[in-house]
């Protein structure tokens, strides 16, 4: 089907693949990008908050034509029990700046735009094509791919695996191990449509301002999980995700959790009267630093979710994907510039460059968080949210009980639920993992 | 009763989605088994598209038409050989309008 040989083949047209393909094509490399979806984005799911800085480093003037929904001026963190939420909220007019820092996006639209940029930069993009195999030479170096289209293998000096969290290719080729149920979350999401003025009224927004809510608590039924609600221009994205290992253990149904979240008294009024137009599901890598697999080898590099580069604590993924894709592209350009072969020793440059970036530094900072949260999910997602709610209610309800007794009751409730030592050790371990 | 209600709820949700089904080429298969493992059984509850169901012999069967290709069942049951999981052919399967 395609005769020529390319400088690089990029597998996948998500955030990381587009960043890599764009970076390389712009510098004049011949790039073939293969995507299994009918169009870029048709297989991809995100909340979705997009971080401007990382896109700016790739396409500085993206604000001119990228499909952006709202720029964020407010973030709410909610700790929920069944009937209440305790919240922290930050809103600032400083976020109404000439070049806002965070936007909500709709992935299917955003990916189409990004892919157009990739093509304009000179890459060949082929959709409806699933890559089925890596082709290796006698020495074991990856030299191309096979696809489910008619025709033989397609060759390239280097293959960029931007295949997303499931990463079938890399796993089946033995480049990395199978995902562990405790290091991936399953998230389900719905798109709720409402007129823009209704959204602006409900969240106190003007124009393109946006607000997001991140929520944890009894909504995940003691599983390690988080829920979210993000405002788009004329829709609200909302969803919930929990670790796959926890789902397997509890046998909770994700759609039941999603419906319970939607019906929570704090959420229901925000989406009342909306029209649901899509239900989606996707995995999120949550293993953090310790789950990062081998990132490069003879003739290949792995970027984005395929390399588990996802910061679950801050709910960042697309920015790590874009940055790792860009850096992989830059490393490949540099190696090619030196006329060196795309072998393991040279491609190590990608990892050296990535280690110096925020991607690996952030993941290393939280390296102990995934294990801590996993082993303590019941305390963090069930007991503490309930206690917080009780404490807040004790504080606010005026019923003639002397304040000193209320305080004592709150303290006693915490100690009863978790024991003095349990509380202290949770705080210490959390502080250590956060450090 | 609760089972019927849940099932209805998922089907209503999936009805919003777009798919291009590849007729006669299911991308997921369950291997023949006597009794399902705990993980395989869990799929009847935790697959977000409810693609897995118990038949009256207590075995797990799958119909992957509503599959959203999340990969959860693969993470839990591919390594043990209980299921065979592949992506649909290029262009087929779920087509997210928004994602
Ligand atoms: C519910 C949810 C909410 C999220 N919220 C946020 C958020 O708010 N902010 C944020 O920054 N991140 C968020 N993330 C994470 C973010 O979506 C991912 O980190 C990001 O999409 C990873 O990009 P990627 O390019 O590595 O993978 P993907 O975007 O998944 O792209 C992989 C691409 O490869 C293609 N592909 C795979 N295999 C093959 C093959 N064999 N042949 C051809 N093509 C193939 C796929 O079709 C896909 O297009 C969220 C994720 C989820 C699931
Ligand atoms: S991939 Fe996801 S949606 Fe599809 S059958 Fe497996 S668990 Fe269900």
XYZ file of C-alpha atoms and ligand atoms in Angstrom:
595
model
C 0.000 0.000 0.000
C 2.681 2.480 1.029
C 6.018 1.845 -0.649
C 8.360 4.432 0.709
C 10.283 4.187 3.940
C 9.709 6.804 6.594
C 11.948 8.513 9.095
C 9.348 7.745 11.759
C 6.058 5.928 12.175
C 3.793 7.160 14.969
C 1.202 4.683 16.250
C -1.841 6.569 17.544
C -3.276 10.042 16.954
C -4.079 11.030 20.536
C -2.363 13.761 22.530
C 1.080 12.169 22.646
C 1.106 10.877 19.066
C -0.010 14.213 17.657
C 2.640 16.060 19.642
C 5.362 13.686 18.412
C 4.202 13.643 14.786
C 3.826 17.425 14.667
C 7.244 18.057 16.207
C 9.030 15.733 13.787
C 7.095 16.724 10.642
C 7.727 20.413 11.260
C 11.457 19.767 11.288
C 11.191 18.076 7.918
C 11.238 14.414 8.934
C 9.047 12.097 6.866
C 6.376 10.917 9.256
C 3.574 8.382 8.878
C 0.951 8.401 11.617
C -1.483 5.488 11.929
C -4.743 5.672 13.865
C -7.259 2.881 14.304
C -10.271 5.180 14.766
C -12.435 6.420 11.914
C -11.117 9.906 12.753
C -8.606 11.077 15.356
C -10.401 11.278 18.695
C -13.069 8.720 17.924
C -11.552 6.314 20.474
C -10.402 8.843 23.035
C -11.919 9.991 26.307
C -10.798 12.754 28.617
C -12.457 14.899 31.352
C -11.224 17.169 29.917
C -8.927 19.858 31.263
C -6.167 20.889 28.870
C -3.093 22.670 30.174
C -2.109 25.546 27.896
C 1.592 25.719 28.716
C 2.373 22.279 27.306
C 0.452 22.904 24.096
C 2.008 26.348 23.753
C 5.429 24.735 23.624
C 4.285 22.812 20.565
C 1.862 25.201 18.845
C 2.424 28.675 20.352
C -0.582 30.308 18.672
C -3.032 27.468 19.303
C -5.572 29.892 20.776
C -6.268 31.270 17.278
C -8.145 28.235 16.074
C -8.106 25.338 18.579
C -11.584 24.229 19.695
C -11.427 25.399 23.314
C -14.517 25.325 25.513
C -14.010 27.468 28.637
C -10.956 28.843 30.437
C -11.010 27.953 34.120
C -11.472 30.627 36.740
C -12.758 28.382 39.505
C -11.946 24.988 40.944
C -13.874 23.207 43.664
C -12.668 20.190 45.648
C -15.463 18.325 47.319
C -15.339 15.652 49.970
C -18.713 13.966 49.728
C -20.797 11.718 51.905
C -24.217 10.487 50.855
C -26.114 13.713 51.540
C -23.504 16.444 51.773
C -20.221 17.810 50.552
C -17.488 19.643 52.411
C -15.674 21.862 49.986
C -12.695 23.917 49.236
C -13.061 26.405 46.470
C -10.681 28.663 44.650
C -11.778 31.317 42.217
C -9.706 34.157 40.937
C -10.179 36.941 38.440
C -6.431 36.600 37.795
C -7.326 33.585 35.649
C -9.093 35.963 33.266
C -5.810 36.715 31.549
C -4.800 37.300 27.952
C -3.397 33.784 27.719
C -5.366 31.627 30.150
C -3.643 28.658 31.752
C -6.274 25.914 31.648
C -9.183 25.181 29.341
C -11.881 22.585 29.120
C -11.917 20.784 25.779
C -13.928 18.061 24.035
C -11.443 15.441 22.901
C -13.079 14.282 19.669
C -13.097 17.884 18.428
C -9.706 18.781 19.826
C -8.006 15.703 18.363
C -9.414 16.472 14.903
C -7.968 19.988 15.127
C -4.588 18.744 16.357
C -4.507 16.160 13.582
C -5.164 18.855 10.989
C -2.109 20.701 12.328
C -0.081 17.495 12.031
C -1.080 17.119 8.385
C -0.377 20.777 7.675
C 3.085 20.249 9.136
C 3.634 17.626 6.457
C 2.964 14.258 8.086
C 0.928 11.550 6.365
C -2.000 10.558 8.591
C -3.842 7.330 7.923
C -6.977 6.599 9.946
C -9.082 3.398 10.093
C -5.817 1.497 10.346
C -5.005 -0.715 13.311
C -1.341 -1.521 13.735
C -1.165 -5.229 14.476
C 2.555 -5.998 14.808
C 6.009 -4.557 15.033
C 8.488 -5.713 12.389
C 12.045 -6.435 13.541
C 15.271 -7.173 11.721
C 17.594 -10.090 12.463
C 19.195 -8.141 15.316
C 15.830 -7.527 16.926
C 15.664 -3.820 16.074
C 12.168 -2.556 15.328
C 12.173 -1.512 11.663
C 8.496 -1.030 10.902
C 4.908 -2.124 11.477
C 2.225 -4.353 10.052
C -1.364 -3.153 9.881
C -4.769 -4.692 9.259
C -4.883 -3.098 5.814
C -4.000 -5.007 2.697
C -0.347 -4.792 1.734
C 2.930 -5.629 3.366
C 4.796 -4.060 6.228
C 5.671 -0.361 6.323
C 9.212 0.542 7.289
C 10.733 3.379 9.303
C 13.927 4.173 11.183
C 12.005 4.501 14.423
C 8.495 3.701 15.685
C 6.879 5.987 18.273
C 4.402 4.010 20.362
C 1.704 6.552 21.245
C -0.931 3.867 21.492
C -2.587 4.903 24.747
C -3.173 3.127 28.034
C -4.044 -0.328 26.688
C -0.881 -0.426 24.620
C -1.542 -3.785 22.986
C 1.333 -3.515 20.550
C 4.073 -2.807 23.057
C 2.746 -5.333 25.549
C 2.393 -8.110 23.002
C 5.828 -7.380 21.595
C 7.199 -7.876 25.114
C 8.409 -4.293 25.465
C 6.488 -3.857 28.715
C 4.407 -5.918 31.115
C 0.635 -6.239 31.125
C -1.175 -3.513 33.095
C -1.885 -4.436 36.696
C -5.493 -4.047 37.928
C -4.239 -1.943 40.871
C -2.411 0.494 38.618
C -5.241 1.471 36.281
C -8.586 3.104 36.950
C -11.737 2.569 34.938
C -13.607 5.832 34.388
C -17.094 6.292 32.971
C -18.313 9.629 31.738
C -21.402 11.316 30.325
C -21.911 14.438 28.231
C -24.849 16.540 29.441
C -26.036 19.328 27.185
C -27.553 22.568 28.466
C -27.861 26.070 26.974
C -24.731 28.143 27.693
C -26.657 30.773 29.651
C -27.993 28.085 31.997
C -24.477 26.834 32.666
C -23.238 30.364 33.240
C -26.077 31.058 35.660
C -25.669 27.860 37.653
C -21.944 28.265 38.121
C -21.788 32.065 38.274
C -19.783 32.384 35.078
C -19.490 35.084 32.453
C -18.668 34.565 28.805
C -16.037 31.880 28.369
C -15.266 31.477 32.074
C -15.363 27.923 33.338
C -15.615 26.032 36.614
C -14.597 22.493 37.518
C -15.407 20.245 40.445
C -13.236 17.319 41.618
C -14.961 15.111 44.161
C -14.096 12.174 46.363
C -15.845 10.347 49.136
C -18.574 7.818 49.692
C -19.593 8.209 46.036
C -16.845 5.666 45.240
C -18.254 3.263 47.851
C -14.924 2.798 49.680
C -13.022 2.156 46.452
C -10.067 4.368 45.570
C -11.722 6.748 43.149
C -12.564 10.263 42.088
C -15.479 11.952 40.383
C -15.471 15.111 38.303
C -17.790 17.664 36.785
C -16.397 20.096 34.214
C -18.212 22.930 32.444
C -17.896 23.200 28.674
C -19.457 25.900 26.533
C -22.822 24.206 26.056
C -22.343 20.994 27.948
C -21.208 19.516 31.220
C -18.831 16.551 31.303
C -19.166 14.426 34.370
C -17.844 11.081 35.418
C -16.343 8.841 38.020
C -13.388 6.468 38.040
C -12.066 3.854 40.469
C -9.189 1.389 40.417
C -9.912 -1.727 38.369
C -8.669 -3.922 41.245
C -11.240 -2.310 43.529
C -14.025 -2.794 40.987
C -13.080 -6.461 40.697
C -13.143 -6.866 44.470
C -16.388 -4.993 45.185
C -18.180 -5.938 41.940
C -19.748 -2.494 41.899
C -21.142 -1.483 38.511
C -19.592 1.710 37.133
C -22.880 2.936 35.654
C -24.615 2.505 39.006
C -21.901 4.650 40.617
C -22.261 7.226 37.854
C -26.017 7.431 38.311
C -25.624 7.736 42.092
C -23.183 10.610 41.564
C -25.608 12.312 39.173
C -28.396 11.919 41.704
C -26.397 13.203 44.656
C -28.240 16.205 46.142
C -25.188 18.407 45.557
C -24.864 17.444 41.876
C -28.445 16.925 40.707
C -29.439 20.618 40.569
C -26.328 21.449 38.535
C -27.322 19.151 35.673
C -31.121 19.350 35.975
C -32.910 19.389 32.628
C -29.837 18.400 30.618
C -29.881 16.183 27.561
C -27.378 13.303 27.693
C -25.725 12.727 24.331
C -22.953 10.258 25.088
C -21.766 7.668 27.580
C -18.125 6.658 27.450
C -15.595 4.539 29.306
C -11.795 4.534 29.330
C -8.870 3.452 31.483
C -6.497 5.884 33.222
C -2.952 4.852 34.215
C -2.633 5.360 37.981
C 0.495 3.454 38.934
C 2.660 6.577 38.951
C 6.445 6.641 38.932
C 6.933 3.029 39.977
C 4.763 1.767 37.120
C 6.717 3.532 34.344
C 7.926 0.797 31.981
C 10.950 0.735 29.694
C 10.633 3.882 27.562
C 12.952 3.157 24.632
C 14.717 0.351 22.835
C 16.208 -0.540 19.470
C 14.067 1.300 16.965
C 11.273 2.379 19.307
C 10.170 4.811 22.007
C 6.972 4.851 24.104
C 5.158 8.077 25.030
C 2.030 9.236 26.889
C -0.400 6.809 28.482
C 1.302 3.876 26.763
C 4.268 4.686 29.001
C 1.978 5.206 32.023
C 2.947 8.880 32.171
C -0.055 10.075 34.129
C -0.262 12.071 37.348
C -3.340 10.714 39.090
C -2.927 12.975 42.121
C -3.305 16.126 40.044
C -5.478 14.516 37.384
C -3.013 15.396 34.685
C -2.413 13.140 31.712
C -2.812 14.991 28.448
C -0.042 17.427 29.331
C 2.373 14.632 30.206
C 1.334 12.946 26.968
C 1.950 16.070 24.882
C 5.263 16.791 26.569
C 6.594 13.240 26.303
C 5.515 13.153 22.641
C 7.263 16.444 21.942
C 10.443 15.399 23.757
C 10.541 12.034 21.963
C 10.198 13.927 18.675
C 12.999 16.311 19.610
C 15.291 13.462 20.651
C 14.671 11.675 17.354
C 15.356 14.885 15.388
C 18.621 15.332 17.255
C 19.777 11.742 16.675
C 18.903 12.016 13.024
C 20.753 15.328 12.796
C 23.860 13.567 14.041
C 23.338 10.874 11.401
C 23.270 8.220 14.093
C 21.160 5.043 13.960
C 17.922 4.792 15.963
C 19.254 2.194 18.337
C 18.752 1.798 22.040
C 21.965 3.525 23.061
C 21.088 6.647 21.088
C 17.377 6.694 21.887
C 18.303 6.790 25.582
C 18.523 10.524 24.874
C 14.718 10.601 25.048
C 14.741 9.324 28.620
C 17.567 11.661 29.635
C 15.562 14.608 28.325
C 12.309 13.369 29.874
C 13.951 12.866 33.278
C 14.826 16.551 33.304
C 11.262 17.639 32.517
C 8.318 18.147 34.855
C 6.882 14.844 33.611
C 9.253 12.562 35.495
C 9.973 15.035 38.300
C 6.283 15.293 39.219
C 5.722 11.560 39.030
C 8.787 10.930 41.206
C 7.484 13.387 43.807
C 4.365 11.301 44.341
C 5.969 7.896 43.901
C 4.530 6.521 47.171
C 1.008 7.876 46.790
C -0.552 5.150 44.629
C 0.372 2.371 47.063
C -0.747 4.416 50.070
C -4.118 5.240 48.578
C -4.602 1.720 47.356
C -4.010 0.098 50.740
C -6.015 2.726 52.633
C -8.904 3.272 50.290
C -11.536 2.537 52.905
C -10.223 5.237 55.263
C -9.578 7.852 52.618
C -12.730 7.364 50.579
C -15.298 6.269 53.157
C -14.402 6.944 56.796
C -12.800 10.390 56.483
C -15.444 11.896 54.185
C -18.153 10.768 56.594
C -16.258 12.173 59.557
C -15.652 15.474 57.796
C -19.324 15.806 57.088
C -20.201 15.055 60.727
C -17.640 17.556 61.946
C -18.921 20.293 59.643
C -22.493 19.598 60.596
C -21.608 19.630 64.299
C -19.969 22.980 63.794
C -22.837 24.567 61.919
C -25.977 23.157 63.451
C -27.204 25.401 66.280
C -29.182 23.231 68.677
C -28.362 24.395 72.207
C -25.510 21.890 72.732
C -22.569 23.757 74.300
C -19.747 24.299 71.795
C -17.212 22.530 73.990
C -19.315 19.370 73.969
C -19.675 19.584 70.189
C -15.935 19.769 69.767
C -15.444 16.821 72.084
C -18.033 14.823 70.146
C -16.234 15.543 66.873
C -12.839 14.518 68.267
C -14.347 11.387 69.810
C -15.954 10.435 66.495
C -12.599 10.646 64.698
C -10.827 8.580 67.343
C -13.597 6.009 67.516
C -13.604 5.525 63.759
C -9.890 5.363 63.209
C -8.125 5.184 66.654
C -5.605 7.786 67.767
C -2.714 5.818 66.253
C -4.561 5.216 63.034
C -5.163 8.940 62.649
C -1.586 9.880 63.427
C -0.119 7.258 61.127
C -2.470 8.232 58.275
C -1.392 11.860 58.586
C 2.288 10.950 58.774
C 2.143 8.571 55.832
C 0.190 11.031 53.744
C 2.662 13.804 54.563
C 5.599 11.562 53.687
C 4.097 10.496 50.382
C 3.247 14.103 49.537
C 6.685 15.510 50.416
C -36.033 -6.453 39.569
C -32.920 -4.463 40.385
C -31.049 -6.405 37.699
C -33.660 -5.543 35.092
C -33.530 -1.890 36.064
C -29.729 -1.735 35.850
C -29.725 -3.448 32.509
C -32.242 -1.017 31.124
C -30.175 1.868 32.406
C -27.021 0.740 30.574
C -28.864 0.059 27.360
C -30.377 3.516 27.507
C -26.910 4.955 27.951
C -25.370 2.938 25.118
C -28.211 3.971 22.863
C -26.749 7.517 22.814
C -23.481 6.246 21.358
C -22.374 5.653 17.788
C -20.899 2.337 16.724
C -19.818 0.743 13.506
C -20.255 -2.950 14.207
C -18.106 -5.368 12.200
C -20.678 -8.116 11.595
C -19.521 -11.647 12.327
C -16.160 -10.497 13.717
C -16.505 -9.999 17.451
C -13.293 -8.515 18.861
C -13.667 -10.233 22.227
C -14.217 -13.928 22.903
C -14.699 -15.847 26.124
C -12.932 -19.230 26.112
C -15.071 -22.268 26.911
C -15.102 -22.941 30.650
C -16.917 -25.035 33.230
C -17.043 -22.481 36.003
C -15.927 -18.853 35.705
C -13.088 -17.486 37.842
C -13.793 -14.660 40.291
C -12.471 -12.079 37.821
C -14.492 -13.430 34.919
C -17.592 -13.457 37.062
C -16.853 -9.888 38.201
C -17.033 -8.744 34.571
C -20.761 -9.391 34.559
C -20.998 -6.487 37.011
C -18.116 -4.221 36.214
C -17.993 -4.071 32.417
C -19.286 -0.523 31.842
C -21.240 -1.650 28.765
C -22.579 -4.818 30.400
C -21.142 -6.956 27.616
C -20.733 -9.978 29.898
C -23.622 -12.055 31.163
C -24.160 -15.326 32.938
C -26.021 -18.006 31.004
C -28.314 -20.487 32.715
C -25.460 -22.978 33.076
C -23.530 -20.494 35.181
C -21.018 -19.739 32.445
C -20.035 -16.266 31.307
C -20.867 -15.213 27.746
C -20.123 -12.017 25.902
C -21.727 -9.879 23.221
C -19.344 -7.102 22.368
C -21.608 -4.877 20.233
C -21.901 -2.164 22.911
C -18.242 -2.427 23.920
C -16.493 0.905 24.444
C -13.035 -0.713 24.123
C -11.956 0.438 27.578
C -9.846 -2.663 28.187
C -11.003 -3.418 31.739
C -11.892 -7.015 30.914
C -8.535 -7.446 29.210
C -6.657 -6.231 32.293
C -8.526 -8.728 34.440
C -8.867 -11.796 32.242
C -6.475 -11.804 29.302
C -3.374 -13.034 31.115
C -5.233 -16.054 32.508
C -6.362 -16.941 28.984
C -10.036 -16.727 29.876
C -10.740 -14.159 27.216
C -9.201 -13.247 23.865
C -9.174 -9.509 23.303
C -8.279 -7.534 20.204
C -9.052 -4.105 18.852
C -11.813 -4.107 16.253
C -10.567 -3.726 12.683
C -9.540 -0.166 11.807
C -12.567 2.149 11.621
C -14.930 -0.284 13.363
C -16.208 -0.321 16.930
C -17.167 2.629 19.085
C -17.066 6.114 17.540
C -17.046 8.741 20.245
C -18.647 11.979 19.110
C -17.291 13.898 22.091
C -15.098 11.551 24.121
C -12.279 10.042 32.114
C -10.921 10.630 31.906
C -10.674 11.935 32.315
C -9.410 12.495 32.109
N -9.248 13.794 32.448
C -8.073 14.400 32.161
C -7.951 15.810 32.335
O -8.906 16.488 32.734
N -6.768 16.383 32.034
C -5.721 15.654 31.536
O -4.668 16.240 31.257
N -5.815 14.324 31.341
C -6.967 13.678 31.630
N -7.105 12.339 31.369
C -5.947 11.596 30.842
C -5.744 11.844 29.351
O -6.930 11.598 28.650
C -4.659 10.911 28.805
O -3.518 10.997 29.611
C -4.281 11.256 27.363
O -5.375 11.116 26.519
C -3.142 10.348 26.898
O -2.821 10.630 25.565
P -2.156 9.510 24.660
O -1.881 10.139 23.349
O -1.022 8.902 25.378
O -3.253 8.385 24.526
P -4.673 8.459 23.801
O -5.198 9.832 23.821
O -5.472 7.379 24.407
O -4.346 8.097 22.285
C -3.970 6.826 21.858
C -4.363 6.703 20.396
O -3.775 5.553 19.797
C -4.721 4.891 19.003
N -4.288 3.490 18.911
C -4.090 2.636 19.940
N -3.633 1.442 19.488
C -3.523 1.549 18.155
C -3.097 0.648 17.131
N -2.672 -0.582 17.430
N -3.122 1.075 15.859
C -3.534 2.337 15.554
N -3.937 3.224 16.476
C -3.934 2.849 17.774
C -6.028 5.132 19.722
O -7.130 4.944 18.878
C -5.864 6.559 20.204
O -6.295 7.498 19.260
C -8.357 11.735 31.545
C -8.603 10.422 31.150
C -9.867 9.874 31.304
C -10.115 8.471 30.830
S -13.433 -3.549 26.821
Fe -14.588 -2.502 28.442
S -16.585 -2.143 27.522
Fe -15.581 -3.642 26.224
S -16.257 -5.607 27.008
Fe -14.325 -5.148 28.055
S -14.925 -4.150 29.944
Fe -16.699 -4.109 28.594
